JSON list of C-alpha atoms in Angstrom, two decimals:
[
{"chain": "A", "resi": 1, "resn": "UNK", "atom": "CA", "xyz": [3.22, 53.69, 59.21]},
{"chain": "A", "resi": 2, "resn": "UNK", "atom": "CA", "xyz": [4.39, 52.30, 56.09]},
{"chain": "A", "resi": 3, "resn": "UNK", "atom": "CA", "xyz": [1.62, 50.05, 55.20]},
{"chain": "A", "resi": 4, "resn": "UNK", "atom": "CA", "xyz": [2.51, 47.87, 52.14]},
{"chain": "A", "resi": 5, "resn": "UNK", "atom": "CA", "xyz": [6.08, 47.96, 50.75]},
{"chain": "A", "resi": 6, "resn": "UNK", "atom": "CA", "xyz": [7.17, 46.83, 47.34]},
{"chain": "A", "resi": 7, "resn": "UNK", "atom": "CA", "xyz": [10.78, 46.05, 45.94]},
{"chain": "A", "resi": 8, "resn": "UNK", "atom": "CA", "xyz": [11.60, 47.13, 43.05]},
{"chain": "A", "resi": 9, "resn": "UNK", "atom": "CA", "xyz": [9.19, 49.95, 41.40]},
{"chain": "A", "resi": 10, "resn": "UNK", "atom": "CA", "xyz": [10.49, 49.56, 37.76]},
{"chain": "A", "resi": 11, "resn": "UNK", "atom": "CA", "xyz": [12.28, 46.23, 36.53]},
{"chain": "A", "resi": 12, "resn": "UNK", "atom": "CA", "xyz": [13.49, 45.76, 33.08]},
{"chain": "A", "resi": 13, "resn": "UNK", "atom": "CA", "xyz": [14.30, 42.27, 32.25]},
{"chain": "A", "resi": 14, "resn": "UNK", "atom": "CA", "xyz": [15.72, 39.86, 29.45]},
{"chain": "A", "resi": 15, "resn": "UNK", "atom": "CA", "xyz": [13.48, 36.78, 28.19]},
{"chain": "A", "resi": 16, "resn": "UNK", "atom": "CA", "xyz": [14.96, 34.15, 30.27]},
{"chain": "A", "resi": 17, "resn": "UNK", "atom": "CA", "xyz": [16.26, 36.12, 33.47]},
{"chain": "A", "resi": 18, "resn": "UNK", "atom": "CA", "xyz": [14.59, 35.43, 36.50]},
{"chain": "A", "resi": 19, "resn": "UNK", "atom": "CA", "xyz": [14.12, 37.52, 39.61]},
{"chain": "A", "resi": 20, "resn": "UNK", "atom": "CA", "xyz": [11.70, 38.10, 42.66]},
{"chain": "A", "resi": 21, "resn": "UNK", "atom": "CA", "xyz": [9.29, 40.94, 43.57]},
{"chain": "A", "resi": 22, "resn": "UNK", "atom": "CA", "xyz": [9.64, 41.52, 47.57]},
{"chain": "A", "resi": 23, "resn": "UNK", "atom": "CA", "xyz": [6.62, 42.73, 49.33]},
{"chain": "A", "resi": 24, "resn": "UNK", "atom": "CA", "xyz": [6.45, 43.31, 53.82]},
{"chain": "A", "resi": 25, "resn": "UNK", "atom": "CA", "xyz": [3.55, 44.68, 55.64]},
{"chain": "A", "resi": 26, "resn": "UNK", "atom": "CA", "xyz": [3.65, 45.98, 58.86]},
{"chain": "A", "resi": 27, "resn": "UNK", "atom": "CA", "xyz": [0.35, 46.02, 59.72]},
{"chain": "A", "resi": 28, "resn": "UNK", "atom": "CA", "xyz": [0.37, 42.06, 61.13]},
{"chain": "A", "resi": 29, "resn": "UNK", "atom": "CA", "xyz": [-2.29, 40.90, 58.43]},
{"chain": "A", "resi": 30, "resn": "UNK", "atom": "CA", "xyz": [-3.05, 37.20, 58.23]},
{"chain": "A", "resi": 31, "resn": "UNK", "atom": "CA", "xyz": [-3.57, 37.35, 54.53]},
{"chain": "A", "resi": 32, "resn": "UNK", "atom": "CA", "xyz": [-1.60, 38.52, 51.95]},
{"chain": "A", "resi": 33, "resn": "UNK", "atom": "CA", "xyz": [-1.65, 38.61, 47.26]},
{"chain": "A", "resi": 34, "resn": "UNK", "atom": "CA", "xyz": [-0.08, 39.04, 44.61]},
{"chain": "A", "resi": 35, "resn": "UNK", "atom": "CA", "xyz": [-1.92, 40.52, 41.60]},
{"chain": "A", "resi": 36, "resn": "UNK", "atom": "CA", "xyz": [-0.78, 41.62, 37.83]},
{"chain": "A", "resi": 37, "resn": "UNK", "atom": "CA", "xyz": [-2.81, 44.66, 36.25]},
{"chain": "A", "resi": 38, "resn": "UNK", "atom": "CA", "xyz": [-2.99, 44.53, 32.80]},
{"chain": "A", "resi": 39, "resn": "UNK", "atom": "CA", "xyz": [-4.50, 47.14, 30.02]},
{"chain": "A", "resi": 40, "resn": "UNK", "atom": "CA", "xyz": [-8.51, 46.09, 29.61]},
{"chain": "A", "resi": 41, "resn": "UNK", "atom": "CA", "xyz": [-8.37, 43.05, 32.34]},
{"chain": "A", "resi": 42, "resn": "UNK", "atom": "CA", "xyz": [-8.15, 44.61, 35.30]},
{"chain": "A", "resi": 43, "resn": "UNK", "atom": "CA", "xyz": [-6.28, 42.90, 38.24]},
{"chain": "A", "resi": 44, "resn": "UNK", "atom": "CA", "xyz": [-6.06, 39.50, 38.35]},
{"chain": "A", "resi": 45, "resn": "UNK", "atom": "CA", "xyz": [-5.02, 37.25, 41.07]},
{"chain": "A", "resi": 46, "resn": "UNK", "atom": "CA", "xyz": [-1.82, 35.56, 40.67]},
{"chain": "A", "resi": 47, "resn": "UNK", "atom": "CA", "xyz": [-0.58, 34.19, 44.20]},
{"chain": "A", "resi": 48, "resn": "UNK", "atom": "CA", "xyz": [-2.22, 34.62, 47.56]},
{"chain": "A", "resi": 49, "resn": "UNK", "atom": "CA", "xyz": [-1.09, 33.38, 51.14]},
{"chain": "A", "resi": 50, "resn": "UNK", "atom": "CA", "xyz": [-4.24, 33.51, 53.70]},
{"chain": "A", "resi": 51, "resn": "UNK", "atom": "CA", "xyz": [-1.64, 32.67, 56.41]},
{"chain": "A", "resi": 52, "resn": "UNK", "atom": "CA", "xyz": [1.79, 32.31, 57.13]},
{"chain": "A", "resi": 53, "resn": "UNK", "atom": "CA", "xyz": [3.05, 28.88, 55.54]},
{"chain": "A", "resi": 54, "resn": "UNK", "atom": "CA", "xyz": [0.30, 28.35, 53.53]},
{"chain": "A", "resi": 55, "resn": "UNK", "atom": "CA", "xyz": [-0.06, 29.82, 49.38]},
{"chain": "A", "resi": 56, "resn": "UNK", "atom": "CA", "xyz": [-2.56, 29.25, 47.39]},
{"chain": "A", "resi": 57, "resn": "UNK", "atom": "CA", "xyz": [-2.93, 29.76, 43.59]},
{"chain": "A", "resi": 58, "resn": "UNK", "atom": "CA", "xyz": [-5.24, 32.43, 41.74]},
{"chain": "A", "resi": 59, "resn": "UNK", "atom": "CA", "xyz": [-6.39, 33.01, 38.61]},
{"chain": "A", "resi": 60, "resn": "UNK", "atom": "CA", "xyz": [-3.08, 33.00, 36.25]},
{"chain": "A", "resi": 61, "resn": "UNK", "atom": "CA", "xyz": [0.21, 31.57, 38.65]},
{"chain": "A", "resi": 62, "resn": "UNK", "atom": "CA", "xyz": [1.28, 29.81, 35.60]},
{"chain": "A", "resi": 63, "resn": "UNK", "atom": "CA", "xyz": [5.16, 30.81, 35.52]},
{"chain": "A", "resi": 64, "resn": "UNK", "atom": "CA", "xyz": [5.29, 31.74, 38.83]},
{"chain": "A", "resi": 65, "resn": "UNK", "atom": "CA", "xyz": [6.45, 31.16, 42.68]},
{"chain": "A", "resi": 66, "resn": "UNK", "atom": "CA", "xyz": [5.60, 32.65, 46.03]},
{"chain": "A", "resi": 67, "resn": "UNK", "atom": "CA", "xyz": [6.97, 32.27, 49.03]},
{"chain": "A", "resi": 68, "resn": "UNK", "atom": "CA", "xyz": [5.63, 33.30, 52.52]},
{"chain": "A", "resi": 69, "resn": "UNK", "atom": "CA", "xyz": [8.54, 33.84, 54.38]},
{"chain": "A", "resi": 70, "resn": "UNK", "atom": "CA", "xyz": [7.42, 35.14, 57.69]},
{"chain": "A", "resi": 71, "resn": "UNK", "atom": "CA", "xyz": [4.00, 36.86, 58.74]},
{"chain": "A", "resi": 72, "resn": "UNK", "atom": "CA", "xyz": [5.31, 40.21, 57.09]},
{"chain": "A", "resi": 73, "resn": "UNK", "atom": "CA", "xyz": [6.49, 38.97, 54.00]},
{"chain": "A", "resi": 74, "resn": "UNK", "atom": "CA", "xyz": [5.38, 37.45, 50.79]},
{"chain": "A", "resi": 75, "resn": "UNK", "atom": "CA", "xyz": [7.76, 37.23, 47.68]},
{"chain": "A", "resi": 76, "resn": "UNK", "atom": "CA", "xyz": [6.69, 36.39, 44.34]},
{"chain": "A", "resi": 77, "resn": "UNK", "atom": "CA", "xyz": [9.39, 35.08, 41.87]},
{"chain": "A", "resi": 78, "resn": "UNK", "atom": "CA", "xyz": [9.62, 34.62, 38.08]},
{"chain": "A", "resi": 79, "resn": "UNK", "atom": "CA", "xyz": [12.06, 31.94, 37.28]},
{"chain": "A", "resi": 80, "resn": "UNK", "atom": "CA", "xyz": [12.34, 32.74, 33.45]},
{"chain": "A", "resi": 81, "resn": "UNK", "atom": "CA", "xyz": [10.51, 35.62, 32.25]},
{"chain": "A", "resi": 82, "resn": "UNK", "atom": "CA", "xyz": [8.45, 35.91, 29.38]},
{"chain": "A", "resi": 83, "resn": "UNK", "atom": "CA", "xyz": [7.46, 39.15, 27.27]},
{"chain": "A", "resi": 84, "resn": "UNK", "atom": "CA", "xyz": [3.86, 37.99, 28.36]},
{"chain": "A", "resi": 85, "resn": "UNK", "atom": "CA", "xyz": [4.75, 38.61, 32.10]},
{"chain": "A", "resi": 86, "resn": "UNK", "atom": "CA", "xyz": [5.04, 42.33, 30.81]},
{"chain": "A", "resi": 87, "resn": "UNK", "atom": "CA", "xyz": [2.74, 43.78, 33.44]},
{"chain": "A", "resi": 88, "resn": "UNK", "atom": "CA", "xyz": [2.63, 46.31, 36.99]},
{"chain": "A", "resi": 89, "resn": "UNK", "atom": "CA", "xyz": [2.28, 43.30, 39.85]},
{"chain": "A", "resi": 90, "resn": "UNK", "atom": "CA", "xyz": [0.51, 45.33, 42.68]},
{"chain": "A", "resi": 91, "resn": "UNK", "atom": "CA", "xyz": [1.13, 43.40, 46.53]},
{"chain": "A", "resi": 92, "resn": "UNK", "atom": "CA", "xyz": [-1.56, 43.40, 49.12]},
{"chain": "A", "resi": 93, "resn": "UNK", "atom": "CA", "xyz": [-2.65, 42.43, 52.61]},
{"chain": "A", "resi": 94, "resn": "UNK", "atom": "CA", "xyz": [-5.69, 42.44, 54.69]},
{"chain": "A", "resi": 95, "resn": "UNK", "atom": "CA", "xyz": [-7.00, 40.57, 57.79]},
{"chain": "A", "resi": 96, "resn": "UNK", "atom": "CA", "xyz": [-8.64, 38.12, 56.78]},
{"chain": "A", "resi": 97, "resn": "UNK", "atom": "CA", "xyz": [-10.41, 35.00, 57.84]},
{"chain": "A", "resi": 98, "resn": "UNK", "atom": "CA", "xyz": [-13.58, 33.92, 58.44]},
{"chain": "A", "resi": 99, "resn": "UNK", "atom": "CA", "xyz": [-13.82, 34.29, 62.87]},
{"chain": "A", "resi": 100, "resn": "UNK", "atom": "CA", "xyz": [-12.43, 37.91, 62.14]},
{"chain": "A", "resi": 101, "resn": "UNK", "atom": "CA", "xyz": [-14.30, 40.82, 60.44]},
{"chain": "A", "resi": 102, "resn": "UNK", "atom": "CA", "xyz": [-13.56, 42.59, 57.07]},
{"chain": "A", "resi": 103, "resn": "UNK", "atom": "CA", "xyz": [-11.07, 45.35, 57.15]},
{"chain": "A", "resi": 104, "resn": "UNK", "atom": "CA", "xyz": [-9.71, 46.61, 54.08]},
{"chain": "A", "resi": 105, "resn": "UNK", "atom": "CA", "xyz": [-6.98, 45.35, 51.94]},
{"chain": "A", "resi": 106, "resn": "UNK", "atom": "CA", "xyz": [-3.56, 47.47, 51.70]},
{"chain": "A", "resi": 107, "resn": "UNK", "atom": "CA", "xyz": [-1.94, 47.86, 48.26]},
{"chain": "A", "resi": 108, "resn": "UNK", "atom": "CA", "xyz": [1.56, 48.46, 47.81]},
{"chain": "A", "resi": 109, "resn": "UNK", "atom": "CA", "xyz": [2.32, 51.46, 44.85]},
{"chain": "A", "resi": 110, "resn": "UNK", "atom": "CA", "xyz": [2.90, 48.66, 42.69]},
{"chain": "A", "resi": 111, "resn": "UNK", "atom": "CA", "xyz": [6.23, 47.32, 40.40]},
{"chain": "A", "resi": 112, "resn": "UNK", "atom": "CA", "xyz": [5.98, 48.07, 36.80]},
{"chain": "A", "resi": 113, "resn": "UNK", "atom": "CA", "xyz": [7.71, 45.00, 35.06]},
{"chain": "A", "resi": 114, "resn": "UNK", "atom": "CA", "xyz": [8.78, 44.99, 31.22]},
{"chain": "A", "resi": 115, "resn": "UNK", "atom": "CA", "xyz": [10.37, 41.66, 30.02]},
{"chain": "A", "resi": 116, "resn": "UNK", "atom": "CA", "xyz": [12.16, 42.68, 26.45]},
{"chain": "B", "resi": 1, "resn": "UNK", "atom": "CA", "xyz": [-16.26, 31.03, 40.75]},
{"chain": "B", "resi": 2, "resn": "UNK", "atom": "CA", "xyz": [-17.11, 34.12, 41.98]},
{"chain": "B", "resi": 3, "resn": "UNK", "atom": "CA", "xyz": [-16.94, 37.11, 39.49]},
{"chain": "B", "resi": 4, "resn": "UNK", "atom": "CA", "xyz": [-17.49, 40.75, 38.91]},
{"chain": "B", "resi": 5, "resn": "UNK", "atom": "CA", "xyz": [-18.79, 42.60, 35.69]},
{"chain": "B", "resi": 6, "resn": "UNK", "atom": "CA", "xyz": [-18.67, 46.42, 35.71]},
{"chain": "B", "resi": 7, "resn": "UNK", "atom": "CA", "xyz": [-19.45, 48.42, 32.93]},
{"chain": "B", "resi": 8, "resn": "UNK", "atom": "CA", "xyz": [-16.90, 49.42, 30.12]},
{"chain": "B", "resi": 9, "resn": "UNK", "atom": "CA", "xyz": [-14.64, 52.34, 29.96]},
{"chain": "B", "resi": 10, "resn": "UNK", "atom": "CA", "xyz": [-13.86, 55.28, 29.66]},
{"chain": "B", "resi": 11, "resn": "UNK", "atom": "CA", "xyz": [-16.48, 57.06, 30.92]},
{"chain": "B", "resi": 12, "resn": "UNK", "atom": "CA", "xyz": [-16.03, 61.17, 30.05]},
{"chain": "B", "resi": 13, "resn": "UNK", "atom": "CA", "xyz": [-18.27, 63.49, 32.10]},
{"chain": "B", "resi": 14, "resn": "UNK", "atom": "CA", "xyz": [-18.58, 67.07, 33.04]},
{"chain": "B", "resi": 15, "resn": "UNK", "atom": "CA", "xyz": [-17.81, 68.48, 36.35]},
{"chain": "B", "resi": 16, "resn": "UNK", "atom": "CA", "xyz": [-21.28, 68.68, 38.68]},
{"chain": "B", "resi": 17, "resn": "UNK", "atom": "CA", "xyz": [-22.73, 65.77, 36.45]},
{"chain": "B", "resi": 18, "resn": "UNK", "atom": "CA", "xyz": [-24.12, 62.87, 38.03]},
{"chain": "B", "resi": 19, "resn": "UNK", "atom": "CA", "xyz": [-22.34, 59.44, 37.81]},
{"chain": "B", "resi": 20, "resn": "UNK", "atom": "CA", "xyz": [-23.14, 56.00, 37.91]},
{"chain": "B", "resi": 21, "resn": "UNK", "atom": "CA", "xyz": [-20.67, 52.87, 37.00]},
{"chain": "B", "resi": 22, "resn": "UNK", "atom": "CA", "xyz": [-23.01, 49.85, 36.80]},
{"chain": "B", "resi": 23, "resn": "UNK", "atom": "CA", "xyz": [-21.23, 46.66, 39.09]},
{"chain": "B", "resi": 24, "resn": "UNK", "atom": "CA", "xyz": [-23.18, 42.77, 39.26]},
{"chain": "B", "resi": 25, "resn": "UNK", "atom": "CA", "xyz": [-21.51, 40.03, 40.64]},
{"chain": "B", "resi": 26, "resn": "UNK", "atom": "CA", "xyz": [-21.89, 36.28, 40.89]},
{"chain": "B", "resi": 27, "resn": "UNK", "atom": "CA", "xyz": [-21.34, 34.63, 44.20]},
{"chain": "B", "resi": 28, "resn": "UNK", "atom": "CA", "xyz": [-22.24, 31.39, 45.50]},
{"chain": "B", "resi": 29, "resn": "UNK", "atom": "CA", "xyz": [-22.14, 32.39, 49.10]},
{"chain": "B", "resi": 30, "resn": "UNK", "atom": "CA", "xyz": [-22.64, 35.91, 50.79]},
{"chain": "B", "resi": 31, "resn": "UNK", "atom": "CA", "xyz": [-20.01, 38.44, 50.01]},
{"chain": "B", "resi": 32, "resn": "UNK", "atom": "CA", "xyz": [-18.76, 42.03, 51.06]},
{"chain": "B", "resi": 33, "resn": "UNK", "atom": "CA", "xyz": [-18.87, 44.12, 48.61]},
{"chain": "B", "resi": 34, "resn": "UNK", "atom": "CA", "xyz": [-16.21, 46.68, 47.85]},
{"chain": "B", "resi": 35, "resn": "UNK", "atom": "CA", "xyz": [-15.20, 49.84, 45.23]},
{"chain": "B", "resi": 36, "resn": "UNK", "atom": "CA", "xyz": [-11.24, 50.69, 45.19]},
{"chain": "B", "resi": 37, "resn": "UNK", "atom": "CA", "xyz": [-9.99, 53.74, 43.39]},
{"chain": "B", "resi": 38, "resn": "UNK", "atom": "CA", "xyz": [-6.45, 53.79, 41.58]},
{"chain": "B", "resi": 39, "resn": "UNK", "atom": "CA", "xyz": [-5.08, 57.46, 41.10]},
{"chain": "B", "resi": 40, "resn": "UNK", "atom": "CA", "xyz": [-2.29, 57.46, 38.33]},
{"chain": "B", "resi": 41, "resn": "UNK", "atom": "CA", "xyz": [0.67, 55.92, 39.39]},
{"chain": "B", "resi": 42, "resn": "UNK", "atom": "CA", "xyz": [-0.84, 54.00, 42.43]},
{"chain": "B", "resi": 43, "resn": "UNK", "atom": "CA", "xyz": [-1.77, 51.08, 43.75]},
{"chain": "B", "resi": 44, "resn": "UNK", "atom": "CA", "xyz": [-5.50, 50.82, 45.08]},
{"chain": "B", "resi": 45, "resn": "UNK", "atom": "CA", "xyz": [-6.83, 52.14, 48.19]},
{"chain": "B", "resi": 46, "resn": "UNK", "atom": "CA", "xyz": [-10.56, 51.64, 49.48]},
{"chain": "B", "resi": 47, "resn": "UNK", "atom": "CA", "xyz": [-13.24, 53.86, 48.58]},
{"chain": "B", "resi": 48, "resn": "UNK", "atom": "CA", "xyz": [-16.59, 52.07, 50.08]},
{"chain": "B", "resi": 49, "resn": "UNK", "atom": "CA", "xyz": [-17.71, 48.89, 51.14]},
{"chain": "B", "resi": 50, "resn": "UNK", "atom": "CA", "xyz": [-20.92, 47.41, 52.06]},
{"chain": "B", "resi": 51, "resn": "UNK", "atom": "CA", "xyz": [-21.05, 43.64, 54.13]},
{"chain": "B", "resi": 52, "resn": "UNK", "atom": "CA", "xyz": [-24.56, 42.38, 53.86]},
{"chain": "B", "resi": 53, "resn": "UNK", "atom": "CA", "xyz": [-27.85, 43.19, 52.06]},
{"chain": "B", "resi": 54, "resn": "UNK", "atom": "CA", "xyz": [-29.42, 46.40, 51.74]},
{"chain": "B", "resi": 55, "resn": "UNK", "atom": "CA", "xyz": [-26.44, 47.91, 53.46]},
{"chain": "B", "resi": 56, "resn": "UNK", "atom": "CA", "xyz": [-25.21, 51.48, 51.99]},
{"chain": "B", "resi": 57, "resn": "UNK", "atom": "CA", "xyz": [-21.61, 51.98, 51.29]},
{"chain": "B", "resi": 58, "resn": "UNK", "atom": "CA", "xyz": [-20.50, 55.91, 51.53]},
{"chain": "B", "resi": 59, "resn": "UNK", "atom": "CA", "xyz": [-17.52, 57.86, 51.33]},
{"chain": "B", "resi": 60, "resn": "UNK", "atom": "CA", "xyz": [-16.15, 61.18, 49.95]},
{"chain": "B", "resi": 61, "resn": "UNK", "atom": "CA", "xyz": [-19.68, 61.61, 48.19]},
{"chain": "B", "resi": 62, "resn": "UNK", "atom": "CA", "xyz": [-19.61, 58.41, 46.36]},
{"chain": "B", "resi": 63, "resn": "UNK", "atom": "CA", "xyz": [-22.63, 55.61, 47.25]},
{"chain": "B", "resi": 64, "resn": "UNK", "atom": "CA", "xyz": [-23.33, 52.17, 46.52]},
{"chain": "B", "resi": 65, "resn": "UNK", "atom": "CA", "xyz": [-26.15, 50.15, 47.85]},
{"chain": "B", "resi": 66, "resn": "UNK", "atom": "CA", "xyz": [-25.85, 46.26, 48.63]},
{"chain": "B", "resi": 67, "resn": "UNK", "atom": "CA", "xyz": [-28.77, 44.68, 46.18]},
{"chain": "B", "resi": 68, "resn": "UNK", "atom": "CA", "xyz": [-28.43, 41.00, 46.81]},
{"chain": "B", "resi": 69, "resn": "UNK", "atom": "CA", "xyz": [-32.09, 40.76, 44.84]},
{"chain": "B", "resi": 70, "resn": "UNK", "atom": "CA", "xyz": [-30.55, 41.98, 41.60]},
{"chain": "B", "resi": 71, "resn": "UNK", "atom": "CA", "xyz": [-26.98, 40.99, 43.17]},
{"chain": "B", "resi": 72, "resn": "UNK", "atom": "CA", "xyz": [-25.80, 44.73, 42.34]},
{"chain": "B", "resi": 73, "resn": "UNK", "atom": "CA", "xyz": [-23.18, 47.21, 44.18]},
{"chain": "B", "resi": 74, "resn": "UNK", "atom": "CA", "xyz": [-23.56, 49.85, 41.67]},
{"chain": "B", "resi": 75, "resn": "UNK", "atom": "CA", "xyz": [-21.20, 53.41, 42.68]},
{"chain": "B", "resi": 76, "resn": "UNK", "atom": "CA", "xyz": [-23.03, 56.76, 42.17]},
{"chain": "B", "resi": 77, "resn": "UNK", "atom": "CA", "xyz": [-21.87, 60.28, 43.20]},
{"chain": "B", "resi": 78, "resn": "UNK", "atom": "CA", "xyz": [-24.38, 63.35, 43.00]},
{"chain": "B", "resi": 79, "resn": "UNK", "atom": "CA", "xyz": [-21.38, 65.71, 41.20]},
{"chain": "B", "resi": 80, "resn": "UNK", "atom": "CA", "xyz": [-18.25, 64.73, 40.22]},
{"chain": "B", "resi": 81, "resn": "UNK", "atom": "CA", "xyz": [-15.11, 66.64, 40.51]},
{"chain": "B", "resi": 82, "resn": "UNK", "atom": "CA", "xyz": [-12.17, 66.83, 38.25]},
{"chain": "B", "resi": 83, "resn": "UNK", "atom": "CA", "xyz": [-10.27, 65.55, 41.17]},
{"chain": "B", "resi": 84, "resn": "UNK", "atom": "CA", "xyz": [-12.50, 62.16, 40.91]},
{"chain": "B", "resi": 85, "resn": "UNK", "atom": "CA", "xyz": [-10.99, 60.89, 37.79]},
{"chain": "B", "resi": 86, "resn": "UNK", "atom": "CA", "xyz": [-9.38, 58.05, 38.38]},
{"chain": "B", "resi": 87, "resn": "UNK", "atom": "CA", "xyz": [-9.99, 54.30, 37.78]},
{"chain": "B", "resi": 88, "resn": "UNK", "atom": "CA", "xyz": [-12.87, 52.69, 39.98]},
{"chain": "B", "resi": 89, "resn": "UNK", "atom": "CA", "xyz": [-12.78, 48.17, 40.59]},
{"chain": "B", "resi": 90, "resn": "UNK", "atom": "CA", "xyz": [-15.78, 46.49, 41.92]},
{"chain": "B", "resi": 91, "resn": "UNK", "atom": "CA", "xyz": [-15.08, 43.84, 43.89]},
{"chain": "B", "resi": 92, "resn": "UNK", "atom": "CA", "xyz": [-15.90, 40.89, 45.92]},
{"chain": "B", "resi": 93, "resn": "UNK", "atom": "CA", "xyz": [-14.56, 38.80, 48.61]},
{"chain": "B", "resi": 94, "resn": "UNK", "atom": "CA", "xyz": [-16.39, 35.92, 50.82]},
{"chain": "B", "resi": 95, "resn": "UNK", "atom": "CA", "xyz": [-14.33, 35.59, 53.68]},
{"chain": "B", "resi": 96, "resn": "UNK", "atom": "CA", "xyz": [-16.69, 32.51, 55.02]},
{"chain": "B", "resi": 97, "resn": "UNK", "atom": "CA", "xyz": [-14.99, 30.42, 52.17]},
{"chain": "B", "resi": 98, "resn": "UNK", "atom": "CA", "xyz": [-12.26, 31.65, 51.16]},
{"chain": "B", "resi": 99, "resn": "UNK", "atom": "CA", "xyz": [-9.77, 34.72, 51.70]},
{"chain": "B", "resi": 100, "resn": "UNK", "atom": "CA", "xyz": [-9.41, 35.90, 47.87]},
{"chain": "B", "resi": 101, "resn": "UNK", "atom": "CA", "xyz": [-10.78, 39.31, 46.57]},
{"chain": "B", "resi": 102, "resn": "UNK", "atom": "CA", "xyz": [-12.34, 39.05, 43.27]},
{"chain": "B", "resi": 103, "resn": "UNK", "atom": "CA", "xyz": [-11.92, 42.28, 40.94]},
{"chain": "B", "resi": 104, "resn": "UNK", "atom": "CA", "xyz": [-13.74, 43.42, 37.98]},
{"chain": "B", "resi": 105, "resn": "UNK", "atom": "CA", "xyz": [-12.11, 44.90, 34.89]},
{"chain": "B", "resi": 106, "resn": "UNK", "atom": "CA", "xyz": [-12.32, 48.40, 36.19]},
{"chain": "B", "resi": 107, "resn": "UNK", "atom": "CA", "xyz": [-13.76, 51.47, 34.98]},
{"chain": "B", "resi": 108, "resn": "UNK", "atom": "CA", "xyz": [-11.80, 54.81, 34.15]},
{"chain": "B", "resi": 109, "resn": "UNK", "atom": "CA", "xyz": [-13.50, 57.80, 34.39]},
{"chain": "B", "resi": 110, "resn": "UNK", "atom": "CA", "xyz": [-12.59, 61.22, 32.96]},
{"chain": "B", "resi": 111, "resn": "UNK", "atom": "CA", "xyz": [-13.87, 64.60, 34.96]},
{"chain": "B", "resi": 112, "resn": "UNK", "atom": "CA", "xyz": [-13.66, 67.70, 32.34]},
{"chain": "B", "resi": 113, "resn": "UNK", "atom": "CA", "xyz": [-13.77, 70.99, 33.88]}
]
């Protein structure tokens, strides 16, 4: 039972370079996110897909994509980093809704992203 | 929009002390109400949650009650262990409206032994 999987764990990139964080669940969850943690503001939502084919934005999505490819996957994609996009992007899923009750969100172990 | 405030870090204790990390939230309609823990080096896994009012949230020790009168989820634990440090997010999500879990800043917290 994997649970949440992210793709890469460490990234270095250079200003300008783009690439895209993979996430998959196996747990068939309706909703999945993508958050950044940062020192001192916690984790803020960047991306989140409450069903397949349909994304939503969060708090910051500035300078980002998503993509829902399939009910297990949701990729998030920087098209040209930025030194401010320094951050660890943590994936997550849950089943949610509102005709279904609460379970818990999943969290993947996170990617730790440094853009030089 | 919905928020979360919890109280500022670090918070150092002794092992066996008591421990309380303060967490009020705005929402517009009726939440759950949820604590995570991160460990170092991982992503966040659930520690308690509580779905409606007056509800009590418990797990490995920890507590948190569901005020919706003073619209507080605030996380206690009797005695802390040196294994409990970690970093703790409030958090809110109101699944009738919308599907997006709302964190708070987090709180670390440092056991001594």
């Amino acid at each position: 039972n994997a649970g949440v999987t992210q793709t890469p764990k460490f990234q270095v990139l250079k200003t300008g370079q783009s690439m895209t964080l993979q996430c998959a669940q196996d747990m068939n969850h309706n909703s999945m996110y993508w958050y950044r943690q940062d020192p001192g503001m916690g984790l803020r939502l960047i991306y989140y897909s409450a069903s397949e084919g349909t994304t939503d934005k969060g708090e910051v999505p500035n300078g980002y994509n998503v993509s829902r490819l399939n009910k297990r996957e949701f990729s998030l994609r920087l098209e040209s980093a930025a030194p401010s996009q320094t951050s660890v992007y943590f994936c997550a899923s849950w089943e949610g809704g509102g005709l279904v009750g609460y379970t818990e969100a999943f969290f993947g172990q996170g990617t730790r992203l440094t853009v030089v | 929009g919905d928020s979360v405030t919890q109280m500022e870090g670090p918070v150092t204790l002794s092992e066996e002390a008591f421990l309380t990390i303060n967490c009020t939230y705005t929402a517009t309609g009726y939440p759950s109400l949820f604590w995570y823990v991160q460990y170092p080096g991982e992503g966040l896994q659930l520690l308690l949650k509580a779905t409606k009012a007056d509800d009590k949230g418990s797990n490995k020790g920890f507590e948190a009650t569901y005020r919706k009168e003073t619209t507080s989820f605030h996380l206690e634990k009797g005695s802390v262990q040196v294994s409990d440090s970690a970093v703790y997010f409030c958090a809110l999500s109101d699944q009738g409206r919308d599907d997006k879990i709302i964190f708070g800043k987090g709180t670390r917290l440092h056991i001594l032994p």
